[in-house]
Amino acid sequence: MSILVTGAAGFIGARVCQVLLEQGAHVIGVDNLNNYYNTDLKKERISTLSSSRYFDLKEVDIESVDLSDLFKLEEQREITGILHFAAQAGVRHSLDAPIDFINTNVKGHIAILEFARKLANLKHLVYASSSSVYGRNAALPFRESDRVDRPGSVYAASKRAAELMSDCYQHLYGLPQTGLRFFTVYGPWGRPDMAYFKFARAIMRGETLTLYEGRELARDFTYIDDVADAVLKVLAAPPSSDQQRLLNVGNNSPESVSYLVTLLEKHLGRNASVSVMPRPVADVETTWASIDAIENLAGWRPRITLDEGIGRFSEWFSRSKYV
């Protein structure tokens, strides 16, 4: 039996692949290794995974190929689970390149749905959504039952569109699916476009980092190992064929961005130079995940505090070539 993981060179995808391989699973990774951020980081993640004989990589754009053509029929019969993480990320980047988000996050998602519905032995499709779908909602914490029809960016709209397409495919074909709304995932081997990574680099280089205005500027930071644990617990608990699930994956404990900077200073052993600027219109002030649903379903709760997680990240970052 095989697990297909799209976005295998990405931050979440690579960590989930690594855990699956440690558990003895056969993993088929799919990734186009695009250059949205440093491809060296993606190649290093893949190099680590490729040391296992149970890992195979197919380097393709999911939105531009017929995925059925990539696999022989016997290979398709072996696929029992799909973890779909391939996406164009970056809320602010979606202001500059909105078409990229439609191509990957909408066209790419429906390509996965089309492939998945034809697999004879597929038990569960788990896909990455985002806390960004909560958009301009003001009520906290964010709950899966909240209305999500006021996106604050093209990125958020593309992720909500993917959720709606999945709901349609569940209705039409009984495709068992769960969408995971991730909240600010961080940790070693993370994405260089994320705030904590950019802050760490600025601190280490003696450069000024930018904080945005807002007394309530906070994020529900969620450590990568906790996220991987959540993904695999959910994968092992598919819904009935008449149900599409949406679940928050967050820390259920928003922390101020200024506290994040304090922790980076502590663990990197250097002081930050800070400039305060107006908050971009695409950025929400606070994110906060209600995690009652995933805890009730899979018994999952995050374990790593922000202090511990930033300590682990800082140790990795200080030794990396990405300083």
mmCIF file of C-alpha atoms in Angstrom:
data_model
loop_
_atom_site.group_PDB
_atom_site.id
_atom_site.type_symbol
_atom_site.label_atom_id
_atom_site.label_comp_id
_atom_site.label_asym_id
_atom_site.label_seq_id
_atom_site.Cartn_x
_atom_site.Cartn_y
_atom_site.Cartn_z
ATOM 1 C CA MET A 1 0.000 0.000 0.000
ATOM 2 C CA SER A 2 1.170 3.546 -0.815
ATOM 3 C CA ILE A 3 0.501 7.084 0.353
ATOM 4 C CA LEU A 4 0.637 9.816 -2.278
ATOM 5 C CA VAL A 5 1.910 13.146 -0.933
ATOM 6 C CA THR A 6 1.739 16.253 -3.109
ATOM 7 C CA GLY A 7 3.970 19.160 -2.180
ATOM 8 C CA ALA A 8 6.463 16.631 -0.834
ATOM 9 C CA ALA A 9 9.330 19.137 -1.022
ATOM 10 C CA GLY A 10 7.350 21.697 0.954
ATOM 11 C CA PHE A 11 7.598 22.395 4.656
ATOM 12 C CA ILE A 12 4.601 20.393 5.870
ATOM 13 C CA GLY A 13 4.749 17.807 3.100
ATOM 14 C CA ALA A 14 8.382 16.900 3.720
ATOM 15 C CA ARG A 15 7.918 16.519 7.466
ATOM 16 C CA VAL A 16 4.838 14.329 7.008
ATOM 17 C CA CYS A 17 6.705 12.207 4.447
ATOM 18 C CA GLN A 18 9.558 11.751 6.902
ATOM 19 C CA VAL A 19 7.239 10.525 9.649
ATOM 20 C CA LEU A 20 5.465 8.167 7.242
ATOM 21 C CA LEU A 21 8.786 6.707 6.126
ATOM 22 C CA GLU A 22 9.847 6.244 9.745
ATOM 23 C CA GLN A 23 6.645 4.253 10.209
ATOM 24 C CA GLY A 24 7.540 1.985 7.278
ATOM 25 C CA ALA A 25 5.070 3.362 4.728
ATOM 26 C CA HIS A 26 5.738 3.524 0.990
ATOM 27 C CA VAL A 27 5.509 7.188 0.011
ATOM 28 C CA ILE A 28 5.081 8.623 -3.485
ATOM 29 C CA GLY A 29 6.019 12.290 -3.479
ATOM 30 C CA VAL A 30 4.871 14.788 -6.090
ATOM 31 C CA ASP A 31 6.369 18.273 -6.366
ATOM 32 C CA ASN A 32 7.393 20.746 -9.064
ATOM 33 C CA LEU A 33 10.182 22.294 -6.932
ATOM 34 C CA ASN A 34 9.119 25.793 -7.984
ATOM 35 C CA ASN A 35 11.190 28.834 -7.123
ATOM 36 C CA TYR A 36 8.726 30.786 -4.968
ATOM 37 C CA TYR A 37 11.432 30.508 -2.326
ATOM 38 C CA ASN A 38 14.973 29.099 -2.246
ATOM 39 C CA THR A 39 14.929 25.790 -4.106
ATOM 40 C CA ASP A 40 18.043 24.661 -2.195
ATOM 41 C CA LEU A 41 15.825 24.258 0.855
ATOM 42 C CA LYS A 42 13.367 22.114 -1.090
ATOM 43 C CA LYS A 43 16.147 20.033 -2.608
ATOM 44 C CA GLU A 44 17.658 19.397 0.821
ATOM 45 C CA ARG A 45 14.315 18.200 2.145
ATOM 46 C CA ILE A 46 13.940 15.843 -0.842
ATOM 47 C CA SER A 47 17.528 14.620 -0.467
ATOM 48 C CA THR A 48 16.767 13.555 3.096
ATOM 49 C CA LEU A 49 13.612 11.725 2.014
ATOM 50 C CA SER A 50 15.344 10.058 -0.939
ATOM 51 C CA SER A 51 17.740 8.282 1.397
ATOM 52 C CA SER A 52 14.845 5.892 2.069
ATOM 53 C CA ARG A 53 14.171 3.134 -0.444
ATOM 54 C CA TYR A 54 10.471 3.540 0.343
ATOM 55 C CA PHE A 55 10.313 7.036 -1.162
ATOM 56 C CA ASP A 56 9.722 7.832 -4.831
ATOM 57 C CA LEU A 57 9.522 11.350 -6.289
ATOM 58 C CA LYS A 58 7.648 12.498 -9.375
ATOM 59 C CA GLU A 59 8.682 16.043 -10.317
ATOM 60 C CA VAL A 60 5.625 17.487 -12.107
ATOM 61 C CA ASP A 61 3.118 20.349 -11.992
ATOM 62 C CA ILE A 62 -0.128 18.816 -10.801
ATOM 63 C CA GLU A 63 -2.224 21.376 -12.675
ATOM 64 C CA SER A 64 -0.568 20.728 -16.043
ATOM 65 C CA VAL A 65 -0.543 16.926 -16.316
ATOM 66 C CA ASP A 66 -3.044 14.103 -16.208
ATOM 67 C CA LEU A 67 -1.962 12.400 -13.006
ATOM 68 C CA SER A 68 -3.416 9.097 -14.192
ATOM 69 C CA ASP A 69 -0.715 9.029 -16.886
ATOM 70 C CA LEU A 70 2.015 9.047 -14.211
ATOM 71 C CA PHE A 71 0.997 5.740 -12.678
ATOM 72 C CA LYS A 72 0.480 2.260 -14.034
ATOM 73 C CA LEU A 73 -2.832 0.672 -13.093
ATOM 74 C CA GLU A 74 -1.213 -1.584 -10.506
ATOM 75 C CA GLU A 75 0.438 1.477 -8.928
ATOM 76 C CA GLN A 76 -2.917 3.246 -8.770
ATOM 77 C CA ARG A 77 -4.451 0.243 -7.006
ATOM 78 C CA GLU A 78 -1.736 0.495 -4.345
ATOM 79 C CA ILE A 79 -2.668 4.067 -3.365
ATOM 80 C CA THR A 80 -4.834 3.988 -0.248
ATOM 81 C CA GLY A 81 -4.323 7.557 0.944
ATOM 82 C CA ILE A 82 -3.616 10.982 -0.543
ATOM 83 C CA LEU A 83 -2.148 13.879 1.406
ATOM 84 C CA HIS A 84 -2.513 16.952 -0.775
ATOM 85 C CA PHE A 85 -0.245 19.809 0.347
ATOM 86 C CA ALA A 86 0.831 21.213 -3.038
ATOM 87 C CA ALA A 87 -0.162 24.872 -3.173
ATOM 88 C CA GLN A 88 0.989 28.364 -3.939
ATOM 89 C CA ALA A 89 1.456 29.949 -0.531
ATOM 90 C CA GLY A 90 1.792 33.526 0.665
ATOM 91 C CA VAL A 91 -1.026 35.911 1.539
ATOM 92 C CA ARG A 92 0.883 39.003 0.447
ATOM 93 C CA HIS A 93 2.309 37.278 -2.629
ATOM 94 C CA SER A 94 -1.264 36.739 -3.801
ATOM 95 C CA LEU A 95 -1.574 40.513 -4.173
ATOM 96 C CA ASP A 96 1.245 40.454 -6.723
ATOM 97 C CA ALA A 97 0.611 37.184 -8.564
ATOM 98 C CA PRO A 98 -3.077 36.227 -8.188
ATOM 99 C CA ILE A 99 -3.109 34.017 -11.296
ATOM 100 C CA ASP A 100 -0.490 31.723 -9.750
ATOM 101 C CA PHE A 101 -2.896 31.010 -6.903
ATOM 102 C CA ILE A 102 -5.760 30.150 -9.228
ATOM 103 C CA ASN A 103 -3.530 27.842 -11.277
ATOM 104 C CA THR A 104 -2.098 25.855 -8.371
ATOM 105 C CA ASN A 105 -4.679 26.144 -5.610
ATOM 106 C CA VAL A 106 -7.806 25.832 -7.761
ATOM 107 C CA LYS A 107 -6.816 24.024 -10.974
ATOM 108 C CA GLY A 108 -4.285 21.888 -9.099
ATOM 109 C CA HIS A 109 -6.831 20.945 -6.461
ATOM 110 C CA ILE A 110 -9.422 19.815 -8.985
ATOM 111 C CA ALA A 111 -6.727 17.776 -10.770
ATOM 112 C CA ILE A 112 -6.157 15.890 -7.519
ATOM 113 C CA LEU A 113 -9.900 15.398 -7.052
ATOM 114 C CA GLU A 114 -10.248 14.014 -10.575
ATOM 115 C CA PHE A 115 -7.379 11.605 -9.996
ATOM 116 C CA ALA A 116 -8.602 10.580 -6.529
ATOM 117 C CA ARG A 117 -12.160 9.734 -7.560
ATOM 118 C CA LYS A 118 -10.867 7.102 -10.009
ATOM 119 C CA LEU A 119 -8.712 5.240 -7.479
ATOM 120 C CA ALA A 120 -10.286 1.903 -6.616
ATOM 121 C CA ASN A 121 -8.732 1.488 -3.157
ATOM 122 C CA LEU A 122 -8.500 5.051 -1.896
ATOM 123 C CA LYS A 123 -9.660 5.279 1.710
ATOM 124 C CA HIS A 124 -9.064 8.959 2.465
ATOM 125 C CA LEU A 125 -7.978 12.219 0.838
ATOM 126 C CA VAL A 126 -6.628 14.757 3.322
ATOM 127 C CA TYR A 127 -5.850 18.184 1.925
ATOM 128 C CA ALA A 128 -4.328 21.411 3.205
ATOM 129 C CA SER A 129 -6.630 24.338 3.636
ATOM 130 C CA SER A 130 -5.712 27.399 5.687
ATOM 131 C CA SER A 131 -6.766 29.577 8.600
ATOM 132 C CA SER A 132 -6.865 32.351 5.994
ATOM 133 C CA VAL A 133 -10.319 31.155 4.904
ATOM 134 C CA TYR A 134 -11.729 32.823 8.041
ATOM 135 C CA GLY A 135 -10.854 36.079 6.307
ATOM 136 C CA ARG A 136 -12.363 39.162 7.897
ATOM 137 C CA ASN A 137 -14.245 37.286 10.603
ATOM 138 C CA ALA A 138 -14.028 39.067 13.963
ATOM 139 C CA ALA A 139 -15.400 36.453 16.389
ATOM 140 C CA LEU A 140 -12.691 34.455 18.175
ATOM 141 C CA PRO A 141 -11.718 31.682 18.358
ATOM 142 C CA PHE A 142 -12.293 30.638 14.751
ATOM 143 C CA ARG A 143 -14.588 27.608 14.573
ATOM 144 C CA GLU A 144 -15.240 25.280 11.660
ATOM 145 C CA SER A 145 -18.941 26.186 11.848
ATOM 146 C CA ASP A 146 -18.200 29.894 11.193
ATOM 147 C CA ARG A 147 -19.251 31.447 7.902
ATOM 148 C CA VAL A 148 -16.253 31.866 5.614
ATOM 149 C CA ASP A 149 -17.572 34.009 2.778
ATOM 150 C CA ARG A 150 -15.491 37.171 3.370
ATOM 151 C CA PRO A 151 -11.929 36.320 2.266
ATOM 152 C CA GLY A 152 -9.246 38.919 2.867
ATOM 153 C CA SER A 153 -6.926 37.911 0.017
ATOM 154 C CA VAL A 154 -6.836 35.964 -3.239
ATOM 155 C CA TYR A 155 -4.902 33.277 -1.359
ATOM 156 C CA ALA A 156 -7.785 32.906 1.109
ATOM 157 C CA ALA A 157 -10.326 32.851 -1.712
ATOM 158 C CA SER A 158 -8.368 30.147 -3.560
ATOM 159 C CA LYS A 159 -8.276 27.961 -0.444
ATOM 160 C CA ARG A 160 -11.996 28.403 0.161
ATOM 161 C CA ALA A 161 -12.644 27.553 -3.499
ATOM 162 C CA ALA A 162 -10.732 24.300 -2.977
ATOM 163 C CA GLU A 163 -12.904 23.459 0.031
ATOM 164 C CA LEU A 164 -16.051 24.046 -2.024
ATOM 165 C CA MET A 165 -14.791 21.870 -4.882
ATOM 166 C CA SER A 166 -14.035 19.096 -2.402
ATOM 167 C CA ASP A 167 -17.547 19.371 -1.013
ATOM 168 C CA CYS A 168 -18.893 19.048 -4.544
ATOM 169 C CA TYR A 169 -16.813 15.915 -5.254
ATOM 170 C CA GLN A 170 -17.921 14.344 -2.003
ATOM 171 C CA HIS A 171 -21.539 14.989 -2.995
ATOM 172 C CA LEU A 172 -21.122 13.715 -6.560
ATOM 173 C CA TYR A 173 -18.789 10.771 -6.034
ATOM 174 C CA GLY A 174 -18.771 9.967 -2.315
ATOM 175 C CA LEU A 175 -15.063 10.801 -2.152
ATOM 176 C CA PRO A 176 -13.996 10.583 1.539
ATOM 177 C CA GLN A 177 -12.147 13.800 2.364
ATOM 178 C CA THR A 178 -10.918 15.964 5.203
ATOM 179 C CA GLY A 179 -9.674 19.518 4.774
ATOM 180 C CA LEU A 180 -7.247 20.784 7.412
ATOM 181 C CA ARG A 181 -7.196 24.499 8.154
ATOM 182 C CA PHE A 182 -3.610 25.044 9.295
ATOM 183 C CA PHE A 183 -2.716 27.924 11.608
ATOM 184 C CA THR A 184 0.765 29.534 11.218
ATOM 185 C CA VAL A 185 2.935 26.427 11.043
ATOM 186 C CA TYR A 186 6.567 26.999 12.088
ATOM 187 C CA GLY A 187 9.741 25.098 12.943
ATOM 188 C CA PRO A 188 13.050 23.828 11.519
ATOM 189 C CA TRP A 189 13.206 23.573 7.722
ATOM 190 C CA GLY A 190 10.377 26.092 7.513
ATOM 191 C CA ARG A 191 9.441 28.551 4.797
ATOM 192 C CA PRO A 192 11.744 31.591 4.432
ATOM 193 C CA ASP A 193 8.780 33.854 3.594
ATOM 194 C CA MET A 194 7.233 33.315 7.034
ATOM 195 C CA ALA A 195 7.604 36.083 9.625
ATOM 196 C CA TYR A 196 9.507 34.053 12.230
ATOM 197 C CA PHE A 197 12.099 33.016 9.602
ATOM 198 C CA LYS A 198 12.507 36.569 8.285
ATOM 199 C CA PHE A 199 12.767 37.925 11.837
ATOM 200 C CA ALA A 200 15.478 35.385 12.702
ATOM 201 C CA ARG A 201 17.463 36.306 9.616
ATOM 202 C CA ALA A 202 17.211 40.034 10.366
ATOM 203 C CA ILE A 203 18.324 39.489 13.972
ATOM 204 C CA MET A 204 21.312 37.382 12.958
ATOM 205 C CA ARG A 205 22.359 39.880 10.261
ATOM 206 C CA GLY A 206 21.918 42.935 12.487
ATOM 207 C CA GLU A 207 19.189 44.281 10.203
ATOM 208 C CA THR A 208 15.971 46.028 11.186
ATOM 209 C CA LEU A 209 12.872 43.840 11.210
ATOM 210 C CA THR A 210 9.358 45.169 10.622
ATOM 211 C CA LEU A 211 6.511 44.710 13.089
ATOM 212 C CA TYR A 212 3.017 45.823 12.201
ATOM 213 C CA GLU A 213 0.814 48.038 14.327
ATOM 214 C CA GLY A 214 -1.972 46.573 16.435
ATOM 215 C CA ARG A 215 -2.326 45.899 20.127
ATOM 216 C CA GLU A 216 -3.915 42.531 19.342
ATOM 217 C CA LEU A 217 -1.469 41.450 16.628
ATOM 218 C CA ALA A 218 -1.157 37.742 17.413
ATOM 219 C CA ARG A 219 -0.948 34.365 15.724
ATOM 220 C CA ASP A 220 -1.886 30.838 16.729
ATOM 221 C CA PHE A 221 1.621 29.450 16.114
ATOM 222 C CA THR A 222 1.610 25.669 15.587
ATOM 223 C CA TYR A 223 4.802 23.598 15.667
ATOM 224 C CA ILE A 224 5.563 21.409 12.651
ATOM 225 C CA ASP A 225 5.821 18.122 14.573
ATOM 226 C CA ASP A 226 2.403 18.729 16.132
ATOM 227 C CA VAL A 227 1.017 19.425 12.658
ATOM 228 C CA ALA A 228 2.468 16.190 11.230
ATOM 229 C CA ASP A 229 0.952 14.283 14.145
ATOM 230 C CA ALA A 230 -2.446 15.837 13.443
ATOM 231 C CA VAL A 231 -2.280 14.990 9.726
ATOM 232 C CA LEU A 232 -1.533 11.316 10.326
ATOM 233 C CA LYS A 233 -4.117 10.938 13.083
ATOM 234 C CA VAL A 234 -6.758 12.360 10.754
ATOM 235 C CA LEU A 235 -5.583 10.250 7.794
ATOM 236 C CA ALA A 236 -6.191 7.142 9.904
ATOM 237 C CA ALA A 237 -9.795 8.198 10.617
ATOM 238 C CA PRO A 238 -11.592 8.677 7.275
ATOM 239 C CA PRO A 239 -15.138 10.039 7.285
ATOM 240 C CA SER A 240 -18.112 8.222 5.855
ATOM 241 C CA SER A 241 -18.595 8.645 2.128
ATOM 242 C CA ASP A 242 -21.467 11.104 2.640
ATOM 243 C CA GLN A 243 -19.442 13.518 4.735
ATOM 244 C CA GLN A 244 -16.676 16.003 3.992
ATOM 245 C CA ARG A 245 -14.898 17.234 7.117
ATOM 246 C CA LEU A 246 -13.131 20.496 7.797
ATOM 247 C CA LEU A 247 -10.886 20.678 10.852
ATOM 248 C CA ASN A 248 -8.752 23.374 12.422
ATOM 249 C CA VAL A 249 -5.146 22.461 13.192
ATOM 250 C CA GLY A 250 -3.832 25.114 15.558
ATOM 251 C CA ASN A 251 -2.326 25.672 18.965
ATOM 252 C CA ASN A 252 -5.546 27.062 20.507
ATOM 253 C CA SER A 253 -3.334 29.681 22.172
ATOM 254 C CA PRO A 254 -2.573 32.839 20.187
ATOM 255 C CA GLU A 255 0.697 34.565 21.083
ATOM 256 C CA SER A 256 1.616 38.158 20.293
ATOM 257 C CA VAL A 257 4.057 38.725 17.470
ATOM 258 C CA SER A 258 6.118 40.903 19.797
ATOM 259 C CA TYR A 259 6.507 37.892 22.123
ATOM 260 C CA LEU A 260 7.717 35.881 19.136
ATOM 261 C CA VAL A 261 10.472 38.452 18.616
ATOM 262 C CA THR A 262 11.379 38.263 22.317
ATOM 263 C CA LEU A 263 11.772 34.485 22.065
ATOM 264 C CA LEU A 264 13.929 34.763 18.962
ATOM 265 C CA GLU A 265 16.170 37.234 20.777
ATOM 266 C CA LYS A 266 16.421 34.818 23.699
ATOM 267 C CA HIS A 267 17.260 31.716 21.668
ATOM 268 C CA LEU A 268 19.473 33.393 19.082
ATOM 269 C CA GLY A 269 21.323 35.341 21.765
ATOM 270 C CA ARG A 270 21.028 38.694 19.986
ATOM 271 C CA ASN A 271 18.862 41.788 20.253
ATOM 272 C CA ALA A 272 16.460 42.832 17.523
ATOM 273 C CA SER A 273 16.231 46.220 15.878
ATOM 274 C CA VAL A 274 12.529 46.866 15.281
ATOM 275 C CA SER A 275 10.614 49.247 13.033
ATOM 276 C CA VAL A 276 6.821 49.550 13.422
ATOM 277 C CA MET A 277 4.711 49.995 10.293
ATOM 278 C CA PRO A 278 0.983 50.039 9.463
ATOM 279 C CA ARG A 279 -0.496 46.558 9.056
ATOM 280 C CA PRO A 280 -1.136 45.529 5.406
ATOM 281 C CA VAL A 281 -4.803 45.297 4.515
ATOM 282 C CA ALA A 282 -4.469 41.594 3.576
ATOM 283 C CA ASP A 283 -3.204 40.648 7.061
ATOM 284 C CA VAL A 284 -5.681 39.837 9.826
ATOM 285 C CA GLU A 285 -4.906 41.102 13.312
ATOM 286 C CA THR A 286 -5.392 37.872 15.282
ATOM 287 C CA THR A 287 -5.783 34.176 14.486
ATOM 288 C CA TRP A 288 -7.036 31.685 17.055
ATOM 289 C CA ALA A 289 -8.097 28.108 16.366
ATOM 290 C CA SER A 290 -10.804 26.252 18.193
ATOM 291 C CA ILE A 291 -9.556 22.650 18.173
ATOM 292 C CA ASP A 292 -12.476 20.909 19.876
ATOM 293 C CA ALA A 293 -13.455 19.102 16.653
ATOM 294 C CA ILE A 294 -10.076 17.506 15.930
ATOM 295 C CA GLU A 295 -9.565 16.649 19.583
ATOM 296 C CA ASN A 296 -12.930 14.892 19.723
ATOM 297 C CA LEU A 297 -12.307 13.065 16.445
ATOM 298 C CA ALA A 298 -8.660 12.037 16.756
ATOM 299 C CA GLY A 299 -7.613 12.791 20.322
ATOM 300 C CA TRP A 300 -5.144 15.367 19.014
ATOM 301 C CA ARG A 301 -3.810 18.291 20.983
ATOM 302 C CA PRO A 302 -0.592 20.268 20.344
ATOM 303 C CA ARG A 303 2.269 19.586 22.756
ATOM 304 C CA ILE A 304 5.040 22.007 21.841
ATOM 305 C CA THR A 305 4.979 25.486 23.396
ATOM 306 C CA LEU A 306 6.105 28.492 21.369
ATOM 307 C CA ASP A 307 9.153 28.875 23.625
ATOM 308 C CA GLU A 308 10.227 25.268 23.014
ATOM 309 C CA GLY A 309 9.423 25.384 19.313
ATOM 310 C CA ILE A 310 11.316 28.620 18.682
ATOM 311 C CA GLY A 311 14.225 27.139 20.614
ATOM 312 C CA ARG A 312 14.284 24.141 18.263
ATOM 313 C CA PHE A 313 13.953 26.371 15.214
ATOM 314 C CA SER A 314 16.715 28.717 16.415
ATOM 315 C CA GLU A 315 19.109 25.823 16.993
ATOM 316 C CA TRP A 316 18.519 24.565 13.442
ATOM 317 C CA PHE A 317 18.598 28.045 11.902
ATOM 318 C CA SER A 318 21.877 29.020 13.579
ATOM 319 C CA ARG A 319 23.571 25.971 12.017
ATOM 320 C CA SER A 320 21.964 26.328 8.579
ATOM 321 C CA LYS A 321 23.191 28.110 5.494
ATOM 322 C CA TYR A 322 20.024 30.200 5.409
ATOM 323 C CA VAL A 323 21.102 32.767 8.012
#
